[in-house]
PDB file of C-alpha atoms in Angstrom:
ATOM      1  CA  MET L   1       0.000   0.000   0.000  1.00 59.00           C
ATOM      2  CA  SER L   2       1.372   3.403  -0.965  1.00 60.00           C
ATOM      3  CA  THR L   3       1.800   6.255   1.499  1.00 58.00           C
ATOM      4  CA  GLN L   4      -1.081   8.095  -0.178  1.00 61.00           C
ATOM      5  CA  GLU L   5      -3.379   5.053   0.120  1.00 57.00           C
ATOM      6  CA  SER L   6      -2.345   4.544   3.735  1.00 50.00           C
ATOM      7  CA  CYS L   7      -3.078   8.192   4.520  1.00 48.00           C
ATOM      8  CA  LEU L   8      -6.478   7.967   2.825  1.00 50.00           C
ATOM      9  CA  THR L   9      -7.315   4.770   4.723  1.00 45.00           C
ATOM     10  CA  SER L  10      -6.329   6.448   7.993  1.00 47.00           C
ATOM     11  CA  ILE L  11      -8.534   9.459   7.247  1.00 49.00           C
ATOM     12  CA  LEU L  12     -11.498   7.239   6.338  1.00 45.00           C
ATOM     13  CA  MET L  13     -11.085   5.186   9.516  1.00 43.00           C
ATOM     14  CA  GLY L  14     -11.040   8.414  11.549  1.00 44.00           C
ATOM     15  CA  ILE L  15     -14.254   9.579   9.891  1.00 44.00           C
ATOM     16  CA  ILE L  16     -15.954   6.228  10.518  1.00 40.00           C
ATOM     17  CA  LEU L  17     -14.801   6.245  14.152  1.00 39.00           C
ATOM     18  CA  LYS L  18     -16.066   9.802  14.618  1.00 44.00           C
ATOM     19  CA  MET L  19     -19.429   8.873  13.079  1.00 43.00           C
ATOM     20  CA  THR L  20     -19.903   6.033  15.540  1.00 38.00           C
ATOM     21  CA  LYS L  21     -19.071   8.281  18.515  1.00 55.00           C
ATOM     22  CA  ASN L  22     -21.405  11.106  17.497  1.00 88.00           C
ATOM     23  CA  LEU L  23     -24.946  10.200  18.362  1.00 96.00           C
ATOM     24  CA  THR L  24     -27.874  12.029  16.816  1.00 98.00           C
ATOM     25  CA  LEU L  25     -30.632  12.728  19.306  1.00 98.00           C
ATOM     26  CA  TYR L  26     -34.164  13.351  18.059  1.00 98.00           C
ATOM     27  CA  LEU L  27     -36.843  14.602  20.429  1.00 98.00           C
ATOM     28  CA  ASP L  28     -40.495  14.313  19.526  1.00 98.00           C
ATOM     29  CA  LEU L  29     -42.442  17.528  19.959  1.00 98.00           C
ATOM     30  CA  ASP L  30     -46.061  16.734  20.891  1.00 95.00           C
ATOM     31  CA  GLY L  31     -46.217  14.664  24.050  1.00 95.00           C
ATOM     32  CA  VAL L  32     -42.518  15.028  24.909  1.00 98.00           C
ATOM     33  CA  LEU L  33     -41.894  18.795  24.860  1.00 98.00           C
ATOM     34  CA  ALA L  34     -45.375  20.184  24.145  1.00 97.00           C
ATOM     35  CA  ASP L  35     -48.263  19.123  26.384  1.00 96.00           C
ATOM     36  CA  PHE L  36     -50.471  17.877  23.551  1.00 91.00           C
ATOM     37  CA  PRO L  37     -52.930  15.865  25.697  1.00 89.00           C
ATOM     38  CA  THR L  38     -53.833  18.754  28.012  1.00 91.00           C
ATOM     39  CA  SER L  39     -54.084  21.311  25.215  1.00 91.00           C
ATOM     40  CA  PHE L  40     -56.082  18.927  23.026  1.00 85.00           C
ATOM     41  CA  PHE L  41     -58.569  18.310  25.827  1.00 85.00           C
ATOM     42  CA  LYS L  42     -58.961  22.039  26.518  1.00 88.00           C
ATOM     43  CA  ILE L  43     -59.834  22.711  22.879  1.00 82.00           C
ATOM     44  CA  THR L  44     -61.872  19.626  21.982  1.00 80.00           C
ATOM     45  CA  GLY L  45     -63.168  18.295  25.290  1.00 79.00           C
ATOM     46  CA  LYS L  46     -61.851  14.874  24.237  1.00 73.00           C
ATOM     47  CA  SER L  47     -58.932  12.788  25.432  1.00 73.00           C
ATOM     48  CA  SER L  48     -56.223  12.162  22.870  1.00 66.00           C
ATOM     49  CA  LEU L  49     -55.973   8.640  24.302  1.00 64.00           C
ATOM     50  CA  GLU L  50     -59.471   7.685  23.183  1.00 62.00           C
ATOM     51  CA  THR L  51     -58.851   6.713  19.570  1.00 56.00           C
ATOM     52  CA  GLU L  52     -62.385   7.149  18.305  1.00 62.00           C
ATOM     53  CA  SER L  53     -62.850  10.477  20.101  1.00 61.00           C
ATOM     54  CA  TYR L  54     -59.428  11.659  18.961  1.00 62.00           C
ATOM     55  CA  GLN L  55     -60.091  10.851  15.308  1.00 68.00           C
ATOM     56  CA  ALA L  56     -63.359  12.790  15.382  1.00 72.00           C
ATOM     57  CA  ALA L  57     -62.076  15.683  17.506  1.00 72.00           C
ATOM     58  CA  LYS L  58     -58.833  16.318  15.634  1.00 78.00           C
ATOM     59  CA  SER L  59     -60.853  17.718  12.724  1.00 83.00           C
ATOM     60  CA  GLN L  60     -61.396  20.714  15.042  1.00 86.00           C
ATOM     61  CA  LEU L  61     -57.663  21.428  14.774  1.00 89.00           C
ATOM     62  CA  ILE L  62     -57.597  21.805  10.975  1.00 92.00           C
ATOM     63  CA  GLY L  63     -56.814  25.350   9.906  1.00 95.00           C
ATOM     64  CA  THR L  64     -56.126  26.540  13.455  1.00 95.00           C
ATOM     65  CA  ASP L  65     -52.991  27.703  15.248  1.00 97.00           C
ATOM     66  CA  PHE L  66     -53.328  24.836  17.761  1.00 95.00           C
ATOM     67  CA  PHE L  67     -49.767  23.567  17.274  1.00 96.00           C
ATOM     68  CA  ALA L  68     -48.341  27.044  17.946  1.00 97.00           C
ATOM     69  CA  ILE L  69     -50.190  27.515  21.238  1.00 96.00           C
ATOM     70  CA  ILE L  70     -49.849  24.106  22.900  1.00 96.00           C
ATOM     71  CA  GLU L  71     -48.693  24.428  26.485  1.00 96.00           C
ATOM     72  CA  LYS L  72     -45.044  23.645  27.178  1.00 97.00           C
ATOM     73  CA  PHE L  73     -44.240  21.044  29.806  1.00 98.00           C
ATOM     74  CA  PRO L  74     -42.603  22.763  32.815  1.00 97.00           C
ATOM     75  CA  TYR L  75     -39.409  20.672  32.598  1.00 98.00           C
ATOM     76  CA  VAL L  76     -38.604  21.502  28.947  1.00 98.00           C
ATOM     77  CA  ASP L  77     -35.956  24.204  29.524  1.00 98.00           C
ATOM     78  CA  TYR L  78     -34.123  21.967  32.001  1.00 98.00           C
ATOM     79  CA  LEU L  79     -34.329  18.945  29.676  1.00 98.00           C
ATOM     80  CA  ILE L  80     -33.060  20.846  26.635  1.00 98.00           C
ATOM     81  CA  LYS L  81     -30.125  22.343  28.548  1.00 98.00           C
ATOM     82  CA  ARG L  82     -29.103  18.925  29.931  1.00 98.00           C
ATOM     83  CA  VAL L  83     -29.481  17.264  26.512  1.00 98.00           C
ATOM     84  CA  VAL L  84     -27.251  19.889  24.895  1.00 98.00           C
ATOM     85  CA  GLU L  85     -24.663  19.408  27.672  1.00 97.00           C
ATOM     86  CA  LEU L  86     -24.739  15.673  27.032  1.00 97.00           C
ATOM     87  CA  PHE L  87     -24.903  15.551  23.204  1.00 97.00           C
ATOM     88  CA  GLY L  88     -23.809  19.026  22.134  1.00 97.00           C
ATOM     89  CA  GLU L  89     -27.030  19.440  20.147  1.00 98.00           C
ATOM     90  CA  TYR L  90     -30.416  17.885  19.481  1.00 98.00           C
ATOM     91  CA  ARG L  91     -32.971  17.668  16.690  1.00 98.00           C
ATOM     92  CA  ILE L  92     -36.752  17.656  16.562  1.00 98.00           C
ATOM     93  CA  LEU L  93     -38.516  14.767  14.808  1.00 98.00           C
ATOM     94  CA  SER L  94     -42.254  15.363  14.861  1.00 98.00           C
ATOM     95  CA  ALA L  95     -45.259  14.274  12.830  1.00 96.00           C
ATOM     96  CA  PRO L  96     -47.508  16.936  11.305  1.00 95.00           C
ATOM     97  CA  LEU L  97     -51.267  16.524  11.314  1.00 92.00           C
ATOM     98  CA  ILE L  98     -51.814  14.587   8.071  1.00 90.00           C
ATOM     99  CA  GLU L  99     -55.153  16.247   7.386  1.00 91.00           C
ATOM    100  CA  ASP L 100     -53.560  19.704   7.719  1.00 94.00           C
ATOM    101  CA  MET L 101     -49.896  19.208   6.797  1.00 95.00           C
ATOM    102  CA  ASP L 102     -48.766  22.677   5.739  1.00 97.00           C
ATOM    103  CA  ASN L 103     -50.662  24.496   8.452  1.00 97.00           C
ATOM    104  CA  SER L 104     -49.584  22.175  11.268  1.00 96.00           C
ATOM    105  CA  ARG L 105     -45.938  22.308  10.088  1.00 97.00           C
ATOM    106  CA  LYS L 106     -46.034  26.109  10.099  1.00 98.00           C
ATOM    107  CA  HIS L 107     -47.446  26.242  13.621  1.00 98.00           C
ATOM    108  CA  LYS L 108     -45.057  23.616  14.994  1.00 98.00           C
ATOM    109  CA  LEU L 109     -42.155  25.775  13.756  1.00 98.00           C
ATOM    110  CA  ILE L 110     -43.700  28.792  15.495  1.00 98.00           C
ATOM    111  CA  TRP L 111     -44.003  26.753  18.716  1.00 98.00           C
ATOM    112  CA  ILE L 112     -40.343  25.741  18.506  1.00 98.00           C
ATOM    113  CA  ALA L 113     -39.207  29.339  17.948  1.00 98.00           C
ATOM    114  CA  ASN L 114     -41.296  30.604  20.867  1.00 98.00           C
ATOM    115  CA  ASN L 115     -40.725  27.871  23.447  1.00 98.00           C
ATOM    116  CA  LEU L 116     -37.288  26.288  23.301  1.00 98.00           C
ATOM    117  CA  PRO L 117     -34.367  27.822  25.211  1.00 97.00           C
ATOM    118  CA  ILE L 118     -31.815  26.420  22.738  1.00 98.00           C
ATOM    119  CA  MET L 119     -32.818  25.880  19.123  1.00 98.00           C
ATOM    120  CA  PRO L 120     -32.447  22.418  17.599  1.00 98.00           C
ATOM    121  CA  THR L 121     -29.888  21.948  14.836  1.00 98.00           C
ATOM    122  CA  GLU L 122     -32.583  20.460  12.628  1.00 98.00           C
ATOM    123  CA  VAL L 123     -36.369  20.164  12.597  1.00 98.00           C
ATOM    124  CA  VAL L 124     -37.854  17.254  10.675  1.00 98.00           C
ATOM    125  CA  LEU L 125     -41.623  17.180  10.337  1.00 97.00           C
ATOM    126  CA  THR L 126     -42.683  13.811   8.942  1.00 97.00           C
ATOM    127  CA  LYS L 127     -44.923  10.860   9.724  1.00 93.00           C
ATOM    128  CA  ASP L 128     -42.121   8.486   8.695  1.00 96.00           C
ATOM    129  CA  LYS L 129     -39.838   8.800  11.703  1.00 98.00           C
ATOM    130  CA  ALA L 130     -38.221   5.408  11.083  1.00 98.00           C
ATOM    131  CA  ASN L 131     -36.652   6.844   7.910  1.00 98.00           C
ATOM    132  CA  TYR L 132     -34.285   8.794  10.187  1.00 98.00           C
ATOM    133  CA  ALA L 133     -33.085   5.778  12.150  1.00 98.00           C
ATOM    134  CA  THR L 134     -29.397   4.904  11.961  1.00 97.00           C
ATOM    135  CA  HIS L 135     -27.111   2.876  14.208  1.00 96.00           C
ATOM    136  CA  SER L 136     -26.117   6.159  15.881  1.00 97.00           C
ATOM    137  CA  SER L 137     -29.505   7.856  16.252  1.00 98.00           C
ATOM    138  CA  ILE L 138     -31.875   8.017  19.206  1.00 98.00           C
ATOM    139  CA  LEU L 139     -35.546   8.954  19.146  1.00 98.00           C
ATOM    140  CA  VAL L 140     -37.327  10.017  22.333  1.00 98.00           C
ATOM    141  CA  ASP L 141     -41.053   9.716  21.666  1.00 97.00           C
ATOM    142  CA  ASP L 142     -44.285   9.345  23.622  1.00 96.00           C
ATOM    143  CA  HIS L 143     -45.757   6.778  21.227  1.00 94.00           C
ATOM    144  CA  SER L 144     -44.290   3.293  21.472  1.00 96.00           C
ATOM    145  CA  TYR L 145     -45.224   2.514  17.855  1.00 95.00           C
ATOM    146  CA  ASN L 146     -42.770   5.264  16.826  1.00 97.00           C
ATOM    147  CA  THR L 147     -39.966   4.036  19.085  1.00 98.00           C
ATOM    148  CA  LYS L 148     -40.535   0.418  18.045  1.00 98.00           C
ATOM    149  CA  SER L 149     -40.443   1.215  14.318  1.00 98.00           C
ATOM    150  CA  PHE L 150     -37.392   3.452  14.862  1.00 98.00           C
ATOM    151  CA  THR L 151     -35.598   0.614  16.663  1.00 98.00           C
ATOM    152  CA  ALA L 152     -36.653  -1.914  14.008  1.00 98.00           C
ATOM    153  CA  ALA L 153     -35.119   0.382  11.371  1.00 98.00           C
ATOM    154  CA  GLY L 154     -31.756   0.335  13.185  1.00 98.00           C
ATOM    155  CA  GLY L 155     -32.020   3.281  15.579  1.00 98.00           C
ATOM    156  CA  ILE L 156     -32.538   3.455  19.324  1.00 98.00           C
ATOM    157  CA  GLY L 157     -36.063   4.247  20.478  1.00 98.00           C
ATOM    158  CA  VAL L 158     -36.683   5.593  23.968  1.00 98.00           C
ATOM    159  CA  ASP L 159     -40.231   5.794  25.303  1.00 98.00           C
ATOM    160  CA  PHE L 160     -41.012   8.944  27.287  1.00 98.00           C
ATOM    161  CA  VAL L 161     -44.457  10.325  28.009  1.00 97.00           C
ATOM    162  CA  GLY L 162     -44.293  13.959  29.045  1.00 96.00           C
ATOM    163  CA  GLY L 163     -46.114  14.818  32.231  1.00 94.00           C
ATOM    164  CA  ARG L 164     -46.056  11.185  33.326  1.00 95.00           C
ATOM    165  CA  ASP L 165     -42.496   9.888  33.073  1.00 97.00           C
ATOM    166  CA  ASN L 166     -39.538  11.183  35.083  1.00 97.00           C
ATOM    167  CA  VAL L 167     -37.097  13.538  33.311  1.00 98.00           C
ATOM    168  CA  ALA L 168     -34.224  12.404  35.542  1.00 98.00           C
ATOM    169  CA  ASP L 169     -34.851   8.802  34.446  1.00 98.00           C
ATOM    170  CA  LEU L 170     -34.850   9.888  30.794  1.00 98.00           C
ATOM    171  CA  LEU L 171     -31.554  11.737  31.200  1.00 98.00           C
ATOM    172  CA  HIS L 172     -30.057   8.715  32.968  1.00 98.00           C
ATOM    173  CA  THR L 173     -31.167   6.465  30.092  1.00 98.00           C
ATOM    174  CA  LEU L 174     -29.646   8.847  27.523  1.00 98.00           C
ATOM    175  CA  LYS L 175     -26.354   8.960  29.468  1.00 98.00           C
ATOM    176  CA  GLU L 176     -26.251   5.164  29.562  1.00 97.00           C
ATOM    177  CA  ILE L 177     -26.914   4.916  25.824  1.00 97.00           C
ATOM    178  CA  LYS L 178     -24.137   7.416  25.138  1.00 96.00           C
ATOM    179  CA  LYS L 179     -21.758   5.474  27.401  1.00 94.00           C
ATOM    180  CA  GLU L 180     -22.593   2.185  25.633  1.00 92.00           C
ATOM    181  CA  LYS L 181     -22.036   3.685  22.177  1.00 87.00           C
ATOM    182  CA  LYS L 182     -18.535   5.020  22.963  1.00 78.00           C
TER     183      LYS L 182
END
């Protein structure tokens, strides 16, 4: 192997090693950072956990600024600051309302701009969260079907239901994942 080939191989190995050490953290918006269930109930009078009621009631959200005015969970600033300390950055991976894609995307971006103490490096608004799964990506989501499909696609899914689950436990889990991936 020539010196040039050896140098190139060394550079490529360094890039591959760096890629495996850098984890990409995605946080879901609704239900993890934004208190979707409480805000949904206040507007519709229905629980977002009741599938039939939710399907009927979500039509009330179409064309509104609902996703811009959802209440923020009280722990969000603390969580974001700790996540940035741990990972250096974070990203948002959130699903828009299918029946009102453009409008819900617009209002989710407004919510992010108005509510997060440190802006994410990327905002991805898609129903297909598993498309963003890699061996070095983590998704924190309140819906287990999202974390399961993310894990099945090669990523790491972490279940966390805002307002119910403990933020300290979530941060501990993320630290452990980071330690394992080193």
